[in-house]
Coordinates of C-alpha atoms and ligand atoms in Angstrom, one line a residue:
X1 CA 80.8 21.2 -12.1
X2 CA 83.0 21.6 -15.2
X3 CA 80.4 19.9 -17.5
X4 CA 83.3 17.9 -19.0
X5 CA 81.1 15.0 -20.0
X6 CA 78.5 17.3 -21.6
X7 CA 80.9 18.6 -24.2
X8 CA 83.3 15.6 -24.3
X9 CA 80.6 13.0 -25.2
X10 CA 79.2 12.5 -28.7
X11 CA 75.5 11.8 -29.1
X12 CA 75.1 8.1 -28.3
X13 CA 78.9 7.8 -27.7
X14 CA 80.9 6.5 -24.7
X15 CA 81.1 9.1 -21.8
X16 CA 84.1 11.4 -22.2
X17 CA 85.4 9.7 -25.3
X18 CA 84.9 13.0 -27.3
X19 CA 83.7 13.6 -30.8
X20 CA 80.8 16.0 -30.1
X21 CA 80.7 18.7 -32.8
X22 CA 80.8 22.3 -31.5
X23 CA 79.6 25.1 -33.9
X24 CA 81.5 28.3 -33.3
X25 CA 81.3 31.5 -35.3
X26 CA 84.7 30.5 -36.7
X27 CA 83.8 27.0 -37.9
X28 CA 83.2 23.5 -36.4
X29 CA 85.4 22.0 -33.7
X30 CA 85.3 18.5 -32.2
X31 CA 85.8 17.6 -28.5
X32 CA 88.7 15.3 -27.7
X33 CA 88.9 11.9 -26.0
X34 CA 89.5 12.3 -22.3
X35 CA 89.6 8.6 -21.4
X36 CA 93.0 7.1 -20.7
X37 CA 93.4 5.4 -24.1
X38 CA 97.1 5.6 -25.0
X39 CA 96.7 6.3 -28.7
X40 CA 93.6 8.5 -28.9
X41 CA 93.0 9.8 -25.3
X42 CA 94.9 11.0 -22.2
X43 CA 96.7 7.7 -21.6
X44 CA 100.2 9.1 -22.2
X45 CA 99.5 12.5 -20.6
X46 CA 101.5 13.4 -17.5
X47 CA 99.8 15.5 -14.8
X48 CA 101.9 18.5 -16.0
X49 CA 100.6 18.1 -19.5
X50 CA 97.0 18.0 -18.3
X51 CA 97.7 21.0 -16.0
X52 CA 99.2 23.0 -18.9
X53 CA 96.1 22.2 -21.1
X54 CA 93.7 23.4 -18.4
X55 CA 95.7 26.5 -17.5
X56 CA 97.2 27.6 -20.8
X57 CA 95.1 25.9 -23.5
X58 CA 98.1 24.0 -24.9
X59 CA 97.8 20.3 -25.8
X60 CA 100.4 17.7 -24.9
X61 CA 102.2 17.9 -28.3
X62 CA 102.3 21.7 -28.0
X63 CA 99.5 22.7 -30.3
X64 CA 97.2 25.5 -29.2
X65 CA 93.6 24.7 -28.2
X66 CA 90.7 27.0 -29.0
X67 CA 88.8 28.7 -26.3
X68 CA 85.6 26.8 -27.2
X69 CA 87.3 24.6 -24.5
X70 CA 86.8 26.9 -21.5
X71 CA 90.4 26.8 -20.3
X72 CA 90.2 30.6 -19.8
X73 CA 87.9 29.7 -16.8
X74 CA 89.5 26.4 -15.9
X75 CA 92.8 28.2 -15.4
X76 CA 91.5 29.5 -12.1
X77 CA 91.3 25.9 -10.7
X78 CA 93.6 25.0 -7.8
X79 CA 96.4 22.4 -8.2
X80 CA 94.6 20.2 -5.7
X81 CA 91.4 20.2 -7.8
X82 CA 93.3 19.7 -11.0
X83 CA 95.0 16.7 -9.5
X84 CA 91.7 15.2 -8.4
X85 CA 90.3 15.7 -11.9
X86 CA 93.4 14.1 -13.5
X87 CA 93.2 11.1 -11.1
X88 CA 89.5 10.7 -11.9
X89 CA 90.0 10.7 -15.7
X90 CA 93.0 8.3 -15.5
X91 CA 90.9 5.8 -13.5
X92 CA 88.1 5.7 -16.2
X93 CA 87.8 2.8 -18.7
X94 CA 90.0 3.5 -21.7
X95 CA 88.0 3.9 -24.9
X96 CA 89.6 4.1 -28.4
X97 CA 88.1 7.0 -30.3
X98 CA 89.9 9.3 -32.8
X99 CA 88.9 12.9 -32.6
X100 CA 87.5 14.1 -36.0
X101 CA 89.5 16.9 -37.6
X102 CA 88.2 20.5 -37.0
X103 CA 86.8 22.5 -39.9
X104 CA 87.7 26.1 -39.2
X105 CA 87.6 29.0 -41.5
X106 CA 90.9 30.7 -42.5
X107 CA 92.6 32.4 -40.6
X108 CA 91.1 30.8 -37.5
X109 CA 92.3 27.4 -38.8
X110 CA 95.8 28.5 -37.9
X111 CA 96.3 27.3 -34.4
X112 CA 99.6 29.2 -33.7
X113 CA 97.5 32.4 -33.9
X114 CA 96.1 31.4 -30.6
X115 CA 99.4 32.3 -28.9
X116 CA 98.6 36.0 -29.8
X117 CA 95.0 35.6 -28.7
X118 CA 96.1 34.3 -25.3
X119 CA 98.6 37.1 -24.9
X120 CA 95.7 39.6 -25.5
X121 CA 92.8 37.9 -23.7
X122 CA 93.9 35.1 -21.4
X123 CA 94.8 35.7 -17.8
X124 CA 96.1 32.4 -16.3
X125 CA 96.7 33.9 -12.9
X126 CA 94.9 32.3 -10.0
X127 CA 91.9 34.2 -8.6
X128 CA 93.0 36.4 -5.7
X129 CA 90.6 36.1 -2.7
X130 CA 88.7 39.3 -1.7
X131 CA 89.5 39.9 1.9
X132 CA 86.4 42.1 2.6
X133 CA 84.1 39.2 1.5
X134 CA 83.2 36.1 3.4
X135 CA 84.8 32.7 2.9
X136 CA 81.5 31.4 1.4
X137 CA 81.5 34.3 -1.2
X138 CA 85.1 33.6 -2.1
X139 CA 84.4 29.9 -2.5
X140 CA 81.5 30.9 -4.8
X141 CA 83.7 33.2 -6.9
X142 CA 86.2 30.3 -7.3
X143 CA 83.5 27.9 -8.5
X144 CA 81.6 30.3 -10.7
X145 CA 84.7 31.7 -12.4
X146 CA 86.8 28.5 -12.4
X147 CA 85.4 25.1 -13.0
X148 CA 81.8 26.3 -13.3
X149 CA 82.7 28.5 -16.3
X150 CA 79.4 30.3 -16.0
X151 CA 80.8 33.2 -18.0
X152 CA 81.4 30.9 -21.0
X153 CA 77.7 31.3 -21.7
X154 CA 76.5 34.3 -19.6
X155 CA 79.2 36.8 -20.6
X156 CA 79.1 38.5 -24.0
X157 CA 82.1 38.0 -26.3
X158 CA 84.1 40.4 -28.5
X159 CA 84.6 40.0 -32.2
X160 CA 87.5 37.6 -31.6
X161 CA 85.5 35.4 -29.3
X162 CA 86.9 36.5 -26.0
X163 CA 84.7 37.1 -23.0
X164 CA 84.3 40.9 -22.3
X165 CA 85.4 42.3 -18.9
X166 CA 84.2 45.0 -16.6
X167 CA 80.5 45.6 -16.4
X168 CA 79.9 43.1 -19.2
X169 CA 80.8 40.3 -16.8
X170 CA 77.8 37.8 -16.7
X171 CA 75.6 40.5 -18.3
X172 CA 74.0 38.0 -20.7
X173 CA 74.8 36.5 -24.1
X174 CA 73.4 34.2 -26.9
X175 CA 74.4 30.5 -26.9
X176 CA 73.1 27.7 -29.1
X177 CA 70.1 29.7 -30.2
X178 CA 69.1 30.6 -26.6
X179 CA 69.7 33.7 -24.5
X180 CA 71.7 33.0 -21.4
X181 CA 70.3 36.0 -19.4
X182 CA 72.2 38.5 -17.3
X183 CA 73.0 37.2 -13.8
X184 CA 73.7 40.7 -12.5
X185 CA 71.7 43.8 -11.8
X186 CA 71.0 44.0 -15.6
X187 CA 68.7 41.0 -15.2
X188 CA 65.2 41.7 -16.4
X189 CA 63.5 39.4 -13.8
X190 CA 60.5 40.9 -12.2
X191 CA 61.9 39.8 -8.8
X192 CA 65.6 40.3 -8.2
X193 CA 67.7 37.1 -7.9
X194 CA 68.5 36.6 -4.2
X195 CA 70.7 33.9 -2.7
X196 CA 67.7 31.7 -1.9
X197 CA 66.2 31.9 -5.4
X198 CA 69.6 31.2 -7.0
X199 CA 70.2 28.2 -4.7
X200 CA 66.8 26.8 -5.6
X201 CA 67.3 27.4 -9.4
X202 CA 70.8 25.8 -9.4
X203 CA 69.6 22.9 -7.3
X204 CA 66.2 22.1 -8.8
X205 CA 66.1 23.9 -12.1
X206 CA 63.4 26.4 -11.1
X207 CA 62.6 28.8 -8.3
X208 CA 59.1 30.0 -7.2
X209 CA 60.0 33.6 -8.4
X210 CA 61.5 32.9 -11.9
X211 CA 61.4 30.8 -15.0
X212 CA 62.9 27.3 -15.5
X213 CA 66.0 25.7 -16.8
X214 CA 64.6 24.1 -20.0
X215 CA 67.3 25.0 -22.6
X216 CA 71.1 24.6 -22.4
X217 CA 70.9 25.5 -18.7
X218 CA 69.0 22.2 -18.1
X219 CA 72.2 20.2 -18.8
X220 CA 74.2 22.5 -16.5
X221 CA 71.7 21.9 -13.6
X222 CA 71.7 18.2 -14.2
X223 CA 75.5 18.1 -13.9
X224 CA 75.3 20.3 -10.8
X225 CA 73.2 17.5 -9.2
X226 CA 76.5 15.9 -8.1
X227 CA 77.8 19.1 -6.5
X228 CA 77.4 19.3 -2.7
X229 CA 74.8 21.7 -1.2
X230 CA 77.5 23.9 0.4
X231 CA 79.1 24.6 -3.0
X232 CA 75.7 25.5 -4.6
X233 CA 75.0 27.8 -1.7
X234 CA 78.4 29.4 -2.1
X235 CA 77.8 30.1 -5.8
X236 CA 74.3 31.5 -4.9
X237 CA 75.8 33.8 -2.3
X238 CA 78.5 35.1 -4.7
X239 CA 76.0 35.7 -7.6
X240 CA 73.4 37.3 -5.3
X241 CA 76.0 40.0 -4.5
X242 CA 75.7 41.3 -8.1
X243 CA 71.9 41.8 -7.7
X244 CA 69.8 44.4 -5.8
X245 CA 68.4 43.4 -2.4
X246 CA 65.0 41.7 -2.7
X247 CA 61.9 43.5 -1.5
X248 CA 61.0 41.2 1.5
X249 CA 57.3 42.0 1.6
X250 CA 56.5 41.4 -2.0
X251 CA 55.4 37.7 -2.4
X252 CA 55.8 36.1 -5.8
X253 CA 52.0 35.6 -6.2
X254 CA 51.3 39.3 -5.3
X255 CA 54.0 40.6 -7.7
X256 CA 52.6 38.4 -10.5
X257 CA 49.1 39.7 -9.8
X258 CA 50.3 43.3 -9.7
X259 CA 51.9 42.9 -13.1
X260 CA 48.9 41.5 -14.9
X261 CA 46.6 44.1 -13.2
X262 CA 48.8 46.9 -14.4
X263 CA 48.5 45.4 -17.9
X264 CA 44.7 45.2 -17.7
X265 CA 44.5 48.8 -16.3
X266 CA 46.8 50.4 -18.9
X267 CA 45.8 48.4 -21.9
X268 CA 42.1 47.6 -21.3
X269 CA 41.1 43.9 -21.1
X270 CA 43.4 42.9 -24.1
X271 CA 40.6 41.0 -25.5
X272 CA 41.0 39.8 -29.1
X273 CA 42.1 36.8 -31.1
X274 CA 45.5 36.6 -29.4
X275 CA 43.9 36.4 -25.9
X276 CA 41.5 33.7 -27.2
X277 CA 44.4 31.8 -28.6
X278 CA 46.3 32.0 -25.3
X279 CA 43.2 31.0 -23.3
X280 CA 42.5 27.9 -25.5
X281 CA 46.1 26.7 -26.2
X282 CA 48.0 27.8 -23.0
X283 CA 45.8 28.9 -20.1
X284 CA 45.0 25.3 -19.0
X285 CA 48.6 25.0 -17.8
X286 CA 49.5 28.6 -17.3
X287 CA 47.5 30.8 -14.9
X288 CA 48.1 34.5 -13.9
X289 CA 49.4 33.9 -10.4
X290 CA 46.5 32.7 -8.3
X291 CA 45.1 29.6 -10.1
X292 CA 45.6 26.0 -9.3
X293 CA 48.8 24.2 -10.2
X294 CA 47.7 21.5 -12.7
X295 CA 50.9 20.5 -14.4
X296 CA 54.5 21.0 -13.6
X297 CA 55.7 23.8 -11.3
X298 CA 53.6 26.4 -13.1
X299 CA 55.4 29.6 -12.1
X300 CA 53.4 32.7 -13.1
X301 CA 54.5 33.9 -16.5
X302 CA 54.6 37.5 -15.2
X303 CA 57.7 36.4 -13.1
X304 CA 59.5 34.8 -16.1
X305 CA 62.4 37.0 -17.1
X306 CA 62.2 35.8 -20.7
X307 CA 58.9 37.8 -21.2
X308 CA 60.7 41.0 -20.1
X309 CA 63.9 40.4 -22.0
X310 CA 65.0 42.7 -24.9
X311 CA 65.1 39.5 -27.0
X312 CA 62.1 37.3 -27.7
X313 CA 64.3 34.2 -28.5
X314 CA 63.7 32.1 -25.3
X315 CA 59.9 32.7 -25.4
X316 CA 59.7 31.8 -29.1
X317 CA 61.9 28.8 -28.7
X318 CA 59.7 27.5 -25.8
X319 CA 56.5 28.0 -27.9
X320 CA 58.0 26.3 -31.0
X321 CA 59.7 23.4 -29.3
X322 CA 57.9 23.1 -25.9
X323 CA 59.7 21.9 -22.8
X324 CA 61.0 18.4 -23.7
X325 CA 64.0 18.0 -21.6
X326 CA 63.7 20.0 -18.4
X327 CA 66.4 20.0 -15.7
X328 CA 64.3 17.8 -13.4
X329 CA 61.1 15.9 -14.0
X330 CA 59.1 17.8 -11.4
X331 CA 59.3 20.9 -13.6
X332 CA 56.9 19.2 -16.0
X333 CA 56.7 19.0 -19.7
X334 CA 55.1 21.2 -22.4
X335 CA 54.0 20.2 -25.9
X336 CA 55.7 21.9 -28.9
X337 CA 53.5 24.2 -31.0
X338 CA 55.8 24.3 -34.0
X339 CA 53.3 22.4 -36.2
X340 CA 50.1 23.6 -34.6
X341 CA 50.7 27.4 -35.0
X342 CA 52.1 29.3 -38.0
X343 CA 54.5 32.3 -37.8
X344 CA 51.7 34.9 -37.8
X345 CA 49.8 33.1 -34.9
X346 CA 53.0 32.7 -32.8
X347 CA 53.9 36.4 -33.4
X348 CA 50.4 37.5 -32.2
X349 CA 50.6 35.2 -29.2
X350 CA 54.1 36.5 -28.2
X351 CA 53.0 40.1 -28.7
X352 CA 50.0 39.6 -26.5
X353 CA 52.1 37.8 -23.8
X354 CA 54.6 40.6 -23.8
X355 CA 51.9 43.2 -23.3
X356 CA 50.2 41.2 -20.6
X357 CA 53.1 39.7 -18.6
X358 CA 55.7 42.5 -19.1
X359 CA 53.6 45.7 -19.5
X360 CA 56.5 47.9 -18.5
X361 CA 58.6 46.9 -21.6
X362 CA 58.1 48.1 -25.2
X363 CA 56.6 45.8 -27.8
X364 CA 59.1 43.5 -29.6
X365 CA 59.6 44.8 -33.1
X366 CA 59.1 42.6 -36.3
X367 CA 57.9 39.6 -34.3
X368 CA 56.7 37.6 -37.4
X369 CA 60.2 37.8 -38.9
X370 CA 61.7 36.9 -35.5
X371 CA 59.5 33.8 -35.3
X372 CA 60.6 32.8 -38.9
X373 CA 64.3 33.3 -37.9
X374 CA 64.0 31.3 -34.6
X375 CA 62.0 28.5 -36.3
X376 CA 64.7 28.1 -39.0
X377 CA 67.7 28.2 -36.7
X378 CA 68.7 24.9 -35.1
X379 CA 67.9 25.0 -31.4
X380 CA 69.7 23.3 -28.6
Ligands
HEC1 C1 82.0 23.9 -23.6 C2 82.5 22.6 -24.0 C3 83.7 22.0 -23.2 C4 83.7 21.7 -21.8 C5 82.6 22.1 -20.8 C6 84.9 21.1 -21.6 N1 85.6 20.9 -22.7 FE1 87.5 20.1 -22.9 N2 87.6 20.6 -24.8 C7 86.5 21.2 -25.6 C8 86.9 21.3 -27.0 C9 86.1 21.9 -28.1 C10 88.3 20.8 -27.0 C11 89.1 20.8 -28.3 C12 89.7 22.1 -28.5 C13 90.6 22.2 -29.8 O1 90.7 21.2 -30.5 O2 91.2 23.2 -30.0 C14 88.6 20.4 -25.7 C15 89.9 20.0 -25.3 C16 90.2 19.5 -24.1 C17 91.5 19.0 -23.7 C18 92.7 18.9 -24.6 C19 92.8 17.5 -25.2 C20 93.8 17.3 -26.3 O3 93.9 16.2 -26.7 O4 94.5 18.2 -26.7 C21 91.5 18.7 -22.4 C22 92.6 18.1 -21.5 C23 90.1 18.9 -21.9 N3 89.4 19.5 -23.0 C24 89.7 18.7 -20.6 C25 88.4 19.1 -20.2 C26 88.0 18.9 -18.8 C27 88.8 18.2 -17.7 C28 86.8 19.4 -18.7 C29 85.9 19.5 -17.5 C30 86.5 20.1 -16.3 C31 86.4 19.9 -20.0 N4 87.5 19.7 -20.9 C32 85.3 20.6 -20.3 C33 85.3 21.5 -25.1 C34 84.9 21.5 -23.7
HEC2 C1 76.1 26.0 -21.8 C2 75.8 27.4 -21.5 C3 75.6 27.7 -20.0 C4 76.4 27.5 -18.9 C5 77.7 26.8 -18.9 C6 75.7 28.1 -17.8 N1 74.5 28.6 -18.2 FE1 73.1 29.5 -17.0 N2 71.8 29.6 -18.5 C7 72.1 29.3 -19.8 C8 70.9 29.6 -20.7 C9 70.8 29.4 -22.2 C10 69.9 30.0 -19.8 C11 68.4 30.3 -20.1 C12 67.5 29.3 -19.6 C13 67.6 27.9 -20.2 O1 68.5 27.5 -20.8 O2 66.7 27.1 -19.9 C14 70.5 30.0 -18.4 C15 69.8 30.5 -17.3 C16 70.4 30.7 -16.1 C17 69.8 31.3 -14.9 C18 68.4 31.8 -14.9 C19 68.4 33.3 -15.4 C20 67.1 33.9 -15.5 O3 67.0 35.1 -15.4 O4 66.1 33.2 -15.9 C21 70.7 31.3 -13.9 C22 70.5 31.8 -12.5 C23 71.9 30.6 -14.4 N3 71.7 30.3 -15.7 C24 73.1 30.5 -13.7 C25 74.2 29.8 -14.1 C26 75.4 29.5 -13.3 C27 75.6 29.9 -11.9 C28 76.3 28.9 -14.1 C29 77.6 28.3 -13.8 C30 77.6 27.2 -12.8 C31 75.7 28.8 -15.5 N4 74.4 29.4 -15.4 C32 76.3 28.1 -16.5 C33 73.3 28.8 -20.3 C34 74.4 28.4 -19.5
HEC3 C1 50.2 20.7 -21.1 C2 50.5 21.8 -20.3 C3 51.1 23.0 -21.1 C4 50.5 23.7 -22.1 C5 49.3 23.4 -22.9 C6 51.4 24.9 -22.3 N1 52.5 24.9 -21.4 FE1 53.9 26.2 -21.3 N2 54.8 25.1 -19.8 C7 54.3 23.9 -19.3 C8 55.2 23.5 -18.2 C9 55.0 22.2 -17.4 C10 56.3 24.4 -18.2 C11 57.5 24.3 -17.3 C12 57.1 24.7 -15.9 C13 56.7 26.1 -15.7 O1 57.4 27.0 -16.2 O2 55.7 26.4 -15.2 C14 56.0 25.4 -19.2 C15 56.8 26.5 -19.4 C16 56.5 27.6 -20.2 C17 57.2 28.8 -20.3 C18 58.5 29.2 -19.5 C19 59.7 28.6 -20.1 C20 61.0 29.0 -19.4 O3 62.1 28.9 -20.1 O4 61.0 29.6 -18.3 C21 56.6 29.6 -21.3 C22 57.0 31.0 -21.7 C23 55.5 28.9 -21.7 N3 55.4 27.6 -21.1 C24 54.6 29.3 -22.7 C25 53.5 28.6 -23.2 C26 52.6 29.0 -24.2 C27 52.7 30.4 -24.9 C28 51.7 28.1 -24.4 C29 50.5 28.0 -25.4 C30 50.9 28.2 -26.8 C31 51.9 27.0 -23.4 N4 53.1 27.4 -22.7 C32 51.2 25.9 -23.3 C33 53.1 23.3 -19.7 C34 52.3 23.7 -20.7

């Protein structure tokens, strides 16, 4: 649930032995060795040292840790769960691996400044249960805001890198070149996220009413594979409470059909080079809502929140890089079009898809420049 191994494993390295580089707006940081090696890992750490790191962001020798390590969320974890985590790491094979030195820009390179940052932005108090909500909802709140650290990616940050509070909570943010969409009523999904859709998405990496986990969320869903069903349901119940009630009679297929019919009615048949490009390069695998499912899960694109988002990034990234590493194999794979299509062609295609699958939204401005930007930026 905490994705410890995702961040604390270098590409090709031993699990949890650290050394993965993390690019932050303030410079590059490296994850540390969590195996019980005495010299380079947690071998000499007492439980209270581990607990202090997880709650206060302070290392064993007293130096401050940066919030790229999501201790701001982990702080909400109960003592029992922290003890279980500590026991788990201490029982792992010890691996000797030095952590590379961080390369942060001045003044962010000054770790003691983090004491001030914590005073301003970090609340280490445990989460108070909400008496008016069910036990399942409270369990979901504990997991989403604690070990699950969903806000680390889904909540926008202020200029000093702290997650914003209030109505900004889980309202969507950019991470590793991807948009982590809003998980609240600000979601642009054609069909609201209800508890069942959220459960399916977190369990399988897709739901019949939304897009798929193909970017950074794919790793999260893979790690959630080890989390029991009851806990996934609890997170879904909690998150659903931030979304409007679903309309029961609207089926996914009917809603997808209604959206493309609206587009056809308001914009004519949309015939032109972009539609021909879509029909030849994409339509074999992507239909409008009532065609056969040939490859993968094939959710109608009209239900994909990425098409309705204010940012074209996730759509452009999918076209450029395809779906290479989906959360589960049954989602299916999609080829990359980076080399097959140039910036102008992808811009035309994306503009056409916006008009057809999200006709209620304004056209994305400067699409060709956006394609060039996303193409040049390293993706996940
Ligand atoms: C999003 C990436 C990320 C995730 C997820 C993550 N960590 Fe870390 N962790 C880091 C980074 C980066 C550092 C180093 C921070 C620094 O040097 O200031 C770190 C540091 C630590 C430290 C301090 C080690 C030391 O030597 O000072 C501990 C302990 C730790 N993490 C435990 C965990 C545990 C346990 C989990 C899972 C529950 C976890 N981390 C999940 C990124 C992550
Ligand atoms: C490492 C960053 C990261 C973390 C941590 C993370 N997410 Fe995501 N999430 C994303 C990104 C990026 C997307 C966009 C889709 C993709 O990556 O394929 C996404 C997509 C989603 C979606 C689909 C939204 C939509 O409208 O399509 C849901 C639901 C979701 N995440 C829930 C969660 C929950 C619950 C947690 C905590 C257990 C979580 N996420 C943790 C990055 C993250
Ligand atoms: C060989 C089959 C295939 C072709 C060709 C193909 N796709 Fe896909 N595409 C997939 C599969 C499989 C998925 C993942 C399952 C799903 O979303 O239906 C996917 C997913 C997507 C998504 C959703 C990604 C997300 O994060 O939710 C978009 C958008 C997309 N494709 C656009 C395109 C466009 C545009 C083209 C043509 C340039 C194209 N696809 C061509 C198979 C294909």
